[in-house]
Amino acid sequence: MRTDTPWGALPAREHLPVEVTDAPVLDVTIPVYNEEQDLEPCVRRLHSHLARTFPYSFRITVADNASTDRTPEVAARLDAEIPEVRAYRLEQKGRGRALRTVWTHSDAPVLAYMDVDLSTDLNALLPLVAPLISGHSDLAIGSRLARSSRVVRGPKREFISRAYNLILKSSLSARFSDAQCGFKAIRREVAERLLPMVEDTGWFFDTEMLVLAERAGLRIHEVPVDWVDDPDSRVHIVSTAVEDLKGVWRVGRALAVGALPLDRLARPFGDDPRDRRIGGVPGGLARQLVGFCVVGALSTLFYLLLYSLFRAMVGPQLANAAALLVSAVANTAANRRLTFGVRGRERAVRHQAQGLVVFAIGLALTSGSLAALGAASGAPSHSTELAVLISANLAATVLRFLLLRAWVFPDRRTDGPAPLDPAPLDVVTHGPDPLDPATHDPDALDPRNAR
């Protein structure tokens, strides 16, 4: 997976300006492969709907995935006849590759796509993109599995769709309801950060994009849709299912080891006065305190389990030391990932070393308290020892949290977002914009598709 994107956190979401600009507000991509019969009716129907109902400027981009029939000619004719239609030819197959390429080069602030069969009722298009235009959400998806959706399809596809989403929920903890519906939208600044992290170029592209966005804390809006199955679908169910399962394993493994820089997709709060920082209160303190307490409770249970296992083999002092050491390492790793949101392997060894230092300080505080009590009173009662231990452990816990927050995992984020890299993908690092009709490379694009 690509992990070398250079950006900082995303800026706060804002409502798109209402003034007229040269660029369209919405760019709807239609990926196609050998769709010479369905392409023209689809584009004309979509164009008519947008012209009648969509209150902003728009563009329809036909992304031809290396078709071998007359699809490129049909796309070129539509490009020439309709000002809002643009045709783009790719020499390699793959829906994900087509979407990533077109979205990367688009100048529209809202990017969407839909399948050429128009199985989804177009009345859901404005509700799909409205939260992105208003700045409320980062991505939007159509859902055929929502309670209010109306779906007409066979039992075989219904079973496959629900089984696939069940796999996503159980293996990747996905909370969105429908990963495969060909009806999605994304804000462009989110796509600029997210797409370089998406490795798949085929049908798993959507799922991978949604899982990463959700794990990064981006807001995904779901729209119930009316959907009618296309009996002439070109999707090969078995091969697609195998590739999807491979993708689930790959993404799950990358997330488990922290190999993705999801912090680069983090969003600050918006301009709601309730979201502004209060003077003297550090940002994220309440969430970190809750995470620290939860990790601490689980670490204690883990320590007790380890002590019981080690005690069966060695003496109490050695079992206690070993259990404390292992649980301290696990505690630092859990706080690193869950409490303070540090991902990836960078500085992981240093964090563990610092965590052990913090652990040693806390251990010295509790042990020193018991030693001081013994020196002062000689033979203290059991209740007095417990009171001193409880007080010392409370103090050690507070000290541990403060040291973790201020020394081990300090917040190094800057106040403002880093500047965007003008070339976030390999396909655009050199040369002119392949979607610019004035500068396109004739070897990369079909001349018949250029206006």
Short mmCIF file of C-alpha atoms in Angstrom, two decimals:
data_model
loop_
_atom_site.label_atom_id
_atom_site.label_comp_id
_atom_site.label_asym_id
_atom_site.label_seq_id
_atom_site.Cartn_x
_atom_site.Cartn_y
_atom_site.Cartn_z
CA MET A 1 0.00 0.00 0.00
CA ARG A 2 1.12 3.56 -0.60
CA THR A 3 2.16 5.16 2.69
CA ASP A 4 4.34 8.03 1.46
CA THR A 5 1.68 10.72 1.09
CA PRO A 6 3.24 13.91 2.52
CA TRP A 7 0.23 15.75 3.83
CA GLY A 8 -0.88 16.79 7.27
CA ALA A 9 -4.43 16.60 8.63
CA LEU A 10 -7.38 17.65 6.48
CA PRO A 11 -8.83 21.13 6.96
CA ALA A 12 -12.26 21.59 8.51
CA ARG A 13 -15.19 20.89 6.18
CA GLU A 14 -16.86 23.94 4.71
CA HIS A 15 -19.96 24.57 2.62
CA LEU A 16 -19.02 24.92 -1.03
CA PRO A 17 -19.35 28.53 -2.27
CA VAL A 18 -22.44 29.36 -4.28
CA GLU A 19 -20.78 31.68 -6.78
CA VAL A 20 -20.39 30.47 -10.35
CA THR A 21 -16.93 29.17 -11.25
CA ASP A 22 -15.38 27.69 -14.36
CA ALA A 23 -15.23 24.24 -12.81
CA PRO A 24 -18.41 22.19 -12.30
CA VAL A 25 -19.53 21.48 -8.75
CA LEU A 26 -20.25 17.81 -9.49
CA ASP A 27 -18.37 15.38 -11.71
CA VAL A 28 -20.20 12.06 -12.23
CA THR A 29 -17.99 9.28 -13.58
CA ILE A 30 -19.46 6.32 -15.46
CA PRO A 31 -16.92 3.50 -15.79
CA VAL A 32 -17.71 1.28 -18.79
CA TYR A 33 -16.36 -1.78 -20.54
CA ASN A 34 -17.95 -2.92 -23.83
CA GLU A 35 -21.19 -1.02 -23.24
CA GLU A 36 -21.88 0.21 -26.77
CA GLN A 37 -25.62 -0.37 -26.45
CA ASP A 38 -26.28 0.91 -22.93
CA LEU A 39 -23.87 3.85 -22.82
CA GLU A 40 -25.77 6.44 -24.88
CA PRO A 41 -29.20 5.89 -23.24
CA CYS A 42 -27.52 6.03 -19.82
CA VAL A 43 -25.64 9.28 -20.48
CA ARG A 44 -28.61 11.03 -22.10
CA ARG A 45 -30.96 10.00 -19.31
CA LEU A 46 -28.49 11.10 -16.62
CA HIS A 47 -27.82 14.39 -18.40
CA SER A 48 -31.52 15.11 -18.74
CA HIS A 49 -32.09 14.39 -15.05
CA LEU A 50 -29.23 16.60 -13.90
CA ALA A 51 -30.22 19.43 -16.24
CA ARG A 52 -33.77 19.38 -14.83
CA THR A 53 -33.15 18.81 -11.14
CA PHE A 54 -29.56 19.59 -10.12
CA PRO A 55 -29.13 23.22 -8.99
CA TYR A 56 -25.37 23.38 -9.59
CA SER A 57 -23.10 22.99 -12.59
CA PHE A 58 -22.12 19.44 -13.43
CA ARG A 59 -20.07 17.22 -15.70
CA ILE A 60 -20.50 13.59 -16.81
CA THR A 61 -17.25 11.73 -17.48
CA VAL A 62 -17.31 8.45 -19.38
CA ALA A 63 -14.32 6.34 -18.31
CA ASP A 64 -13.80 3.65 -20.94
CA ASN A 65 -11.89 0.67 -19.48
CA ALA A 66 -10.12 -0.63 -22.61
CA SER A 67 -13.33 -1.55 -24.44
CA THR A 68 -12.96 -3.64 -27.59
CA ASP A 69 -16.36 -2.85 -29.15
CA ARG A 70 -17.78 0.50 -30.34
CA THR A 71 -17.94 2.00 -26.85
CA PRO A 72 -15.09 4.51 -27.55
CA GLU A 73 -16.91 5.77 -30.66
CA VAL A 74 -20.18 6.20 -28.76
CA ALA A 75 -18.36 8.05 -25.97
CA ALA A 76 -16.62 10.32 -28.46
CA ARG A 77 -19.91 11.19 -30.14
CA LEU A 78 -21.54 12.05 -26.82
CA ASP A 79 -18.50 14.16 -25.92
CA ALA A 80 -18.90 16.10 -29.14
CA GLU A 81 -22.67 16.56 -28.93
CA ILE A 82 -23.20 17.38 -25.23
CA PRO A 83 -21.11 20.17 -23.64
CA GLU A 84 -21.35 18.65 -20.15
CA VAL A 85 -20.03 15.23 -21.25
CA ARG A 86 -16.35 14.31 -21.37
CA ALA A 87 -14.94 11.01 -22.63
CA TYR A 88 -11.76 9.44 -21.33
CA ARG A 89 -10.08 6.29 -22.61
CA LEU A 90 -7.96 3.94 -20.45
CA GLU A 91 -5.89 1.19 -22.03
CA GLN A 92 -6.17 -1.06 -18.95
CA LYS A 93 -9.24 -2.63 -17.37
CA GLY A 94 -10.33 -2.05 -13.80
CA ARG A 95 -13.15 0.01 -12.34
CA GLY A 96 -10.98 1.17 -9.46
CA ARG A 97 -8.23 2.25 -11.84
CA ALA A 98 -10.72 4.24 -13.90
CA LEU A 99 -12.24 6.00 -10.90
CA ARG A 100 -8.90 6.84 -9.34
CA THR A 101 -7.51 8.23 -12.60
CA VAL A 102 -10.54 10.36 -13.46
CA TRP A 103 -11.10 11.60 -9.91
CA THR A 104 -7.42 12.51 -9.54
CA HIS A 105 -7.57 14.80 -12.57
CA SER A 106 -11.02 16.28 -11.99
CA ASP A 107 -11.35 19.92 -10.94
CA ALA A 108 -14.85 19.45 -9.43
CA PRO A 109 -15.12 19.72 -5.63
CA VAL A 110 -17.58 16.80 -5.47
CA LEU A 111 -16.82 13.54 -7.29
CA ALA A 112 -19.34 10.74 -7.81
CA TYR A 113 -19.80 7.60 -9.83
CA MET A 114 -22.62 5.30 -10.86
CA ASP A 115 -22.94 2.14 -12.90
CA VAL A 116 -23.89 2.40 -16.55
CA ASP A 117 -27.00 0.27 -16.08
CA LEU A 118 -28.53 3.02 -13.87
CA SER A 119 -29.94 0.40 -11.53
CA THR A 120 -30.22 3.08 -8.85
CA ASP A 121 -33.10 5.54 -9.07
CA LEU A 122 -31.62 8.91 -10.06
CA ASN A 123 -33.81 10.74 -7.54
CA ALA A 124 -31.26 9.63 -4.93
CA LEU A 125 -28.43 11.55 -6.62
CA LEU A 126 -29.14 14.96 -5.08
CA PRO A 127 -29.56 13.50 -1.55
CA LEU A 128 -26.29 11.64 -2.13
CA VAL A 129 -24.17 14.71 -2.88
CA ALA A 130 -26.02 17.32 -0.81
CA PRO A 131 -24.15 16.48 2.47
CA LEU A 132 -20.85 16.80 0.61
CA ILE A 133 -21.77 20.16 -0.87
CA SER A 134 -22.93 21.47 2.51
CA GLY A 135 -19.74 20.31 4.23
CA HIS A 136 -21.55 17.92 6.56
CA SER A 137 -19.94 14.69 5.29
CA ASP A 138 -16.79 13.47 3.56
CA LEU A 139 -18.17 10.53 1.58
CA ALA A 140 -21.66 9.36 0.65
CA ILE A 141 -22.91 5.95 -0.44
CA GLY A 142 -26.15 4.52 -1.67
CA SER A 143 -27.44 1.64 0.41
CA ARG A 144 -29.64 -1.16 -0.86
CA LEU A 145 -29.70 -2.75 2.61
CA ALA A 146 -31.25 0.15 4.51
CA ARG A 147 -34.71 -0.49 5.92
CA SER A 148 -36.39 2.09 3.72
CA SER A 149 -34.64 0.97 0.51
CA ARG A 150 -36.70 -0.76 -2.17
CA VAL A 151 -34.76 -3.41 -4.07
CA VAL A 152 -35.71 -5.76 -6.88
CA ARG A 153 -33.18 -8.56 -7.41
CA GLY A 154 -32.83 -12.32 -7.28
CA PRO A 155 -32.17 -14.31 -4.11
CA LYS A 156 -28.67 -15.29 -5.27
CA ARG A 157 -27.40 -11.72 -5.50
CA GLU A 158 -29.26 -10.77 -2.33
CA PHE A 159 -27.52 -13.56 -0.41
CA ILE A 160 -24.08 -12.70 -1.82
CA SER A 161 -24.46 -9.01 -1.00
CA ARG A 162 -25.57 -9.61 2.58
CA ALA A 163 -22.92 -12.29 3.15
CA TYR A 164 -20.19 -9.97 1.88
CA ASN A 165 -21.28 -7.14 4.15
CA LEU A 166 -21.45 -9.56 7.07
CA ILE A 167 -17.83 -10.53 6.35
CA LEU A 168 -16.82 -6.87 6.36
CA LYS A 169 -18.58 -6.24 9.67
CA SER A 170 -17.06 -9.27 11.37
CA SER A 171 -13.52 -9.04 9.99
CA LEU A 172 -12.92 -5.30 9.49
CA SER A 173 -15.51 -3.93 11.95
CA ALA A 174 -17.17 -2.00 9.13
CA ARG A 175 -20.25 -0.03 10.19
CA PHE A 176 -21.51 1.07 6.76
CA SER A 177 -24.30 -1.10 5.43
CA ASP A 178 -23.59 -1.57 1.70
CA ALA A 179 -20.06 -1.57 0.27
CA GLN A 180 -20.84 -2.74 -3.26
CA CYS A 181 -23.64 -0.46 -4.41
CA GLY A 182 -22.41 1.35 -7.53
CA PHE A 183 -23.57 4.74 -6.33
CA LYS A 184 -21.03 6.75 -4.32
CA ALA A 185 -19.59 10.25 -3.94
CA ILE A 186 -16.60 11.88 -2.25
CA ARG A 187 -15.27 15.38 -1.66
CA ARG A 188 -12.22 16.12 -3.80
CA GLU A 189 -9.90 17.16 -0.96
CA VAL A 190 -10.68 13.86 0.75
CA ALA A 191 -10.02 11.93 -2.46
CA GLU A 192 -6.64 13.64 -2.81
CA ARG A 193 -5.58 12.22 0.55
CA LEU A 194 -7.44 8.91 0.50
CA LEU A 195 -6.89 7.54 -3.01
CA PRO A 196 -3.08 7.18 -2.74
CA MET A 197 -3.68 4.76 0.16
CA VAL A 198 -6.10 2.58 -1.85
CA GLU A 199 -4.23 -0.23 -3.57
CA ASP A 200 -6.98 -2.13 -5.40
CA THR A 201 -7.76 -1.24 -9.01
CA GLY A 202 -10.80 -3.49 -9.50
CA TRP A 203 -14.11 -4.14 -7.75
CA PHE A 204 -12.66 -4.07 -4.22
CA PHE A 205 -11.68 -0.41 -4.72
CA ASP A 206 -14.94 0.87 -3.18
CA THR A 207 -14.70 -1.34 -0.11
CA GLU A 208 -11.07 -0.48 0.57
CA MET A 209 -11.79 3.23 0.22
CA LEU A 210 -14.73 3.05 2.64
CA VAL A 211 -12.91 0.94 5.25
CA LEU A 212 -9.92 3.29 5.33
CA ALA A 213 -12.15 6.36 5.46
CA GLU A 214 -14.18 4.93 8.33
CA ARG A 215 -11.09 3.88 10.29
CA ALA A 216 -9.69 7.39 9.87
CA GLY A 217 -12.83 8.87 11.40
CA LEU A 218 -14.22 10.45 8.24
CA ARG A 219 -17.98 10.93 8.08
CA ILE A 220 -19.81 8.61 5.67
CA HIS A 221 -23.38 9.51 4.76
CA GLU A 222 -25.73 6.72 3.66
CA VAL A 223 -28.72 7.22 1.38
CA PRO A 224 -31.46 4.57 1.05
CA VAL A 225 -32.00 3.86 -2.64
CA ASP A 226 -34.52 2.25 -4.94
CA TRP A 227 -32.60 -0.31 -6.95
CA VAL A 228 -33.51 -2.76 -9.73
CA ASP A 229 -31.08 -5.55 -10.60
CA ASP A 230 -29.59 -5.60 -14.10
CA PRO A 231 -29.99 -9.14 -15.53
CA ASP A 232 -27.21 -8.43 -18.08
CA SER A 233 -24.55 -7.62 -15.47
CA ARG A 234 -20.94 -8.22 -16.61
CA VAL A 235 -19.67 -8.98 -13.10
CA HIS A 236 -18.11 -12.43 -12.69
CA ILE A 237 -19.34 -13.37 -9.24
CA VAL A 238 -16.85 -16.13 -8.32
CA SER A 239 -13.66 -14.35 -9.41
CA THR A 240 -14.87 -11.06 -7.92
CA ALA A 241 -15.65 -12.77 -4.60
CA VAL A 242 -12.17 -14.32 -4.48
CA GLU A 243 -10.49 -10.99 -5.17
CA ASP A 244 -12.67 -9.29 -2.57
CA LEU A 245 -11.70 -11.83 0.10
CA LYS A 246 -8.03 -11.32 -0.76
CA GLY A 247 -8.57 -7.60 -0.39
CA VAL A 248 -10.25 -8.04 2.99
CA TRP A 249 -7.26 -10.05 4.22
CA ARG A 250 -4.74 -7.49 2.87
CA VAL A 251 -6.50 -4.45 4.34
CA GLY A 252 -7.15 -6.21 7.65
CA ARG A 253 -3.48 -7.13 7.99
CA ALA A 254 -2.35 -3.57 7.15
CA LEU A 255 -4.72 -2.11 9.72
CA ALA A 256 -3.66 -4.64 12.36
CA VAL A 257 0.03 -3.73 12.10
CA GLY A 258 -0.61 0.01 11.75
CA ALA A 259 0.95 0.21 8.28
CA LEU A 260 -1.32 3.00 7.03
CA PRO A 261 -0.92 6.70 7.92
CA LEU A 262 -4.61 7.23 8.64
CA ASP A 263 -3.82 10.28 10.78
CA ARG A 264 -3.34 12.18 7.51
CA LEU A 265 -7.10 11.82 6.96
CA ALA A 266 -8.06 13.27 10.35
CA ARG A 267 -10.61 16.08 10.35
CA PRO A 268 -10.71 18.93 12.89
CA PHE A 269 -14.07 20.16 14.14
CA GLY A 270 -16.01 22.66 12.05
CA ASP A 271 -16.85 26.26 12.83
CA ASP A 272 -19.62 25.47 15.33
CA PRO A 273 -18.93 27.60 18.44
CA ARG A 274 -19.45 24.48 20.57
CA ASP A 275 -16.52 22.85 18.79
CA ARG A 276 -14.01 25.59 19.55
CA ARG A 277 -11.31 24.97 22.07
CA ILE A 278 -11.84 26.28 25.56
CA GLY A 279 -8.88 28.16 26.96
CA GLY A 280 -6.84 26.08 29.38
CA VAL A 281 -8.40 22.75 28.36
CA PRO A 282 -6.11 20.66 26.12
CA GLY A 283 -7.75 19.23 23.01
CA GLY A 284 -8.71 15.56 23.18
CA LEU A 285 -8.15 15.32 26.94
CA ALA A 286 -11.53 13.76 27.78
CA ARG A 287 -11.23 11.12 25.06
CA GLN A 288 -7.68 10.29 26.10
CA LEU A 289 -8.68 9.95 29.75
CA VAL A 290 -11.45 7.50 28.84
CA GLY A 291 -9.11 5.50 26.61
CA PHE A 292 -6.42 5.45 29.31
CA CYS A 293 -8.87 4.15 31.92
CA VAL A 294 -10.19 1.43 29.60
CA VAL A 295 -6.67 0.32 28.65
CA GLY A 296 -5.67 0.37 32.32
CA ALA A 297 -8.57 -1.86 33.33
CA LEU A 298 -7.82 -4.35 30.55
CA SER A 299 -4.11 -4.28 31.39
CA THR A 300 -4.90 -5.14 35.00
CA LEU A 301 -6.93 -8.17 33.93
CA PHE A 302 -4.14 -9.17 31.56
CA TYR A 303 -1.59 -8.83 34.38
CA LEU A 304 -3.64 -11.04 36.71
CA LEU A 305 -3.97 -13.71 34.00
CA LEU A 306 -0.23 -13.65 33.31
CA TYR A 307 0.62 -13.77 37.00
CA SER A 308 -1.58 -16.84 37.45
CA LEU A 309 0.13 -18.59 34.53
CA PHE A 310 3.67 -17.68 35.60
CA ARG A 311 2.99 -18.48 39.28
CA ALA A 312 2.35 -22.11 38.37
CA MET A 313 5.94 -22.36 37.08
CA VAL A 314 8.06 -19.97 39.20
CA GLY A 315 8.04 -18.17 42.55
CA PRO A 316 5.80 -15.18 43.35
CA GLN A 317 8.47 -12.48 42.97
CA LEU A 318 9.64 -13.71 39.56
CA ALA A 319 6.06 -14.31 38.40
CA ASN A 320 5.08 -10.80 39.51
CA ALA A 321 8.06 -9.19 37.75
CA ALA A 322 7.47 -11.09 34.50
CA ALA A 323 3.72 -10.37 34.50
CA LEU A 324 4.32 -6.70 35.23
CA LEU A 325 6.89 -6.41 32.43
CA VAL A 326 4.75 -8.08 29.76
CA SER A 327 1.60 -6.21 30.79
CA ALA A 328 3.55 -2.91 30.80
CA VAL A 329 4.68 -3.51 27.20
CA ALA A 330 1.11 -4.39 26.17
CA ASN A 331 -0.22 -1.35 28.05
CA THR A 332 2.15 1.01 26.24
CA ALA A 333 1.24 -0.50 22.85
CA ALA A 334 -2.50 -0.23 23.57
CA ASN A 335 -2.23 3.36 24.82
CA ARG A 336 -0.09 4.23 21.82
CA ARG A 337 -2.74 3.03 19.38
CA LEU A 338 -6.05 3.54 21.16
CA THR A 339 -5.54 6.40 23.64
CA PHE A 340 -3.16 8.67 21.77
CA GLY A 341 -3.92 7.59 18.18
CA VAL A 342 -0.32 6.90 17.11
CA ARG A 343 -0.24 4.56 14.09
CA GLY A 344 2.55 2.98 12.13
CA ARG A 345 5.88 1.54 13.24
CA GLU A 346 7.80 4.80 13.38
CA ARG A 347 9.33 5.40 16.85
CA ALA A 348 7.57 2.28 18.21
CA VAL A 349 10.73 0.95 19.91
CA ARG A 350 11.45 4.34 21.45
CA HIS A 351 7.88 4.58 22.72
CA GLN A 352 8.23 1.18 24.37
CA ALA A 353 11.50 2.20 26.03
CA GLN A 354 9.93 5.40 27.32
CA GLY A 355 6.91 3.43 28.49
CA LEU A 356 9.16 1.15 30.53
CA VAL A 357 10.78 4.20 32.12
CA VAL A 358 7.34 5.52 33.06
CA PHE A 359 6.44 2.08 34.43
CA ALA A 360 9.64 2.00 36.50
CA ILE A 361 8.86 5.44 37.94
CA GLY A 362 5.40 4.26 38.99
CA LEU A 363 6.82 1.06 40.45
CA ALA A 364 9.42 3.04 42.41
CA LEU A 365 6.68 5.32 43.72
CA THR A 366 4.56 2.45 45.06
CA SER A 367 7.52 0.43 46.37
CA GLY A 368 9.02 3.55 47.95
CA SER A 369 5.74 4.32 49.68
CA LEU A 370 5.65 0.85 51.26
CA ALA A 371 9.30 1.15 52.29
CA ALA A 372 8.69 4.55 53.86
CA LEU A 373 5.65 3.22 55.72
CA GLY A 374 7.69 0.32 57.12
CA ALA A 375 10.49 2.59 58.24
CA ALA A 376 8.10 4.99 59.92
CA SER A 377 5.82 2.58 61.79
CA GLY A 378 7.80 -0.64 61.95
CA ALA A 379 4.87 -3.08 61.69
CA PRO A 380 1.91 -1.33 60.04
CA SER A 381 -1.51 -2.98 59.94
CA HIS A 382 -2.82 -4.58 56.75
CA SER A 383 -5.49 -1.89 56.36
CA THR A 384 -2.82 0.82 56.61
CA GLU A 385 -0.73 -0.89 53.94
CA LEU A 386 -3.75 -1.10 51.65
CA ALA A 387 -4.55 2.58 52.17
CA VAL A 388 -0.97 3.58 51.36
CA LEU A 389 -0.88 1.30 48.30
CA ILE A 390 -4.19 2.67 46.97
CA SER A 391 -3.00 6.27 47.41
CA ALA A 392 0.38 5.50 45.86
CA ASN A 393 -1.19 3.69 42.90
CA LEU A 394 -3.59 6.56 42.27
CA ALA A 395 -0.69 8.98 42.27
CA ALA A 396 1.32 6.63 40.03
CA THR A 397 -1.61 6.32 37.61
CA VAL A 398 -2.02 10.10 37.33
CA LEU A 399 1.72 10.50 36.88
CA ARG A 400 1.76 7.75 34.24
CA PHE A 401 -0.99 9.44 32.22
CA LEU A 402 0.72 12.84 32.37
CA LEU A 403 4.08 11.39 31.33
CA LEU A 404 2.51 9.41 28.47
CA ARG A 405 0.68 12.48 27.25
CA ALA A 406 3.48 15.02 27.63
CA TRP A 407 6.64 12.94 27.07
CA VAL A 408 5.96 9.61 25.35
CA PHE A 409 3.14 10.61 22.97
CA PRO A 410 3.15 14.42 22.72
CA ASP A 411 0.80 15.99 20.19
CA ARG A 412 3.07 17.17 17.38
CA ARG A 413 0.34 18.27 15.00
CA THR A 414 0.54 21.79 13.69
CA ASP A 415 -2.32 24.23 13.88
CA GLY A 416 -2.72 24.58 10.12
CA PRO A 417 -2.86 21.94 7.39
CA ALA A 418 0.19 21.19 5.35
CA PRO A 419 0.14 22.29 1.70
CA LEU A 420 -1.21 19.80 -0.78
CA ASP A 421 1.10 17.91 -3.06
CA PRO A 422 0.06 18.78 -6.63
CA ALA A 423 0.77 15.22 -7.78
CA PRO A 424 -0.56 12.71 -5.26
CA LEU A 425 -0.57 9.72 -7.62
CA ASP A 426 2.05 8.06 -9.76
CA VAL A 427 -0.06 8.60 -12.87
CA VAL A 428 0.17 12.37 -12.62
CA THR A 429 3.74 12.98 -11.48
CA HIS A 430 4.92 14.10 -14.91
CA GLY A 431 3.48 15.54 -18.05
CA PRO A 432 0.28 17.42 -18.91
CA ASP A 433 -3.18 16.67 -17.64
CA PRO A 434 -4.47 13.72 -19.71
CA LEU A 435 -8.00 15.05 -19.39
CA ASP A 436 -7.04 18.44 -20.82
CA PRO A 437 -8.10 18.33 -24.48
CA ALA A 438 -5.50 20.95 -25.36
CA THR A 439 -2.50 19.10 -23.95
CA HIS A 440 -3.33 15.39 -23.95
CA ASP A 441 -0.84 12.78 -25.10
CA PRO A 442 -2.17 11.11 -28.27
CA ASP A 443 -0.47 7.86 -27.27
CA ALA A 444 -2.25 7.79 -23.90
CA LEU A 445 -5.73 8.78 -25.03
CA ASP A 446 -7.78 7.72 -27.99
CA PRO A 447 -7.92 10.77 -30.36
CA ARG A 448 -11.55 10.01 -31.08
CA ASN A 449 -12.37 10.74 -27.43
CA ALA A 450 -10.70 14.16 -27.35
CA ARG A 451 -12.74 17.25 -28.06
#
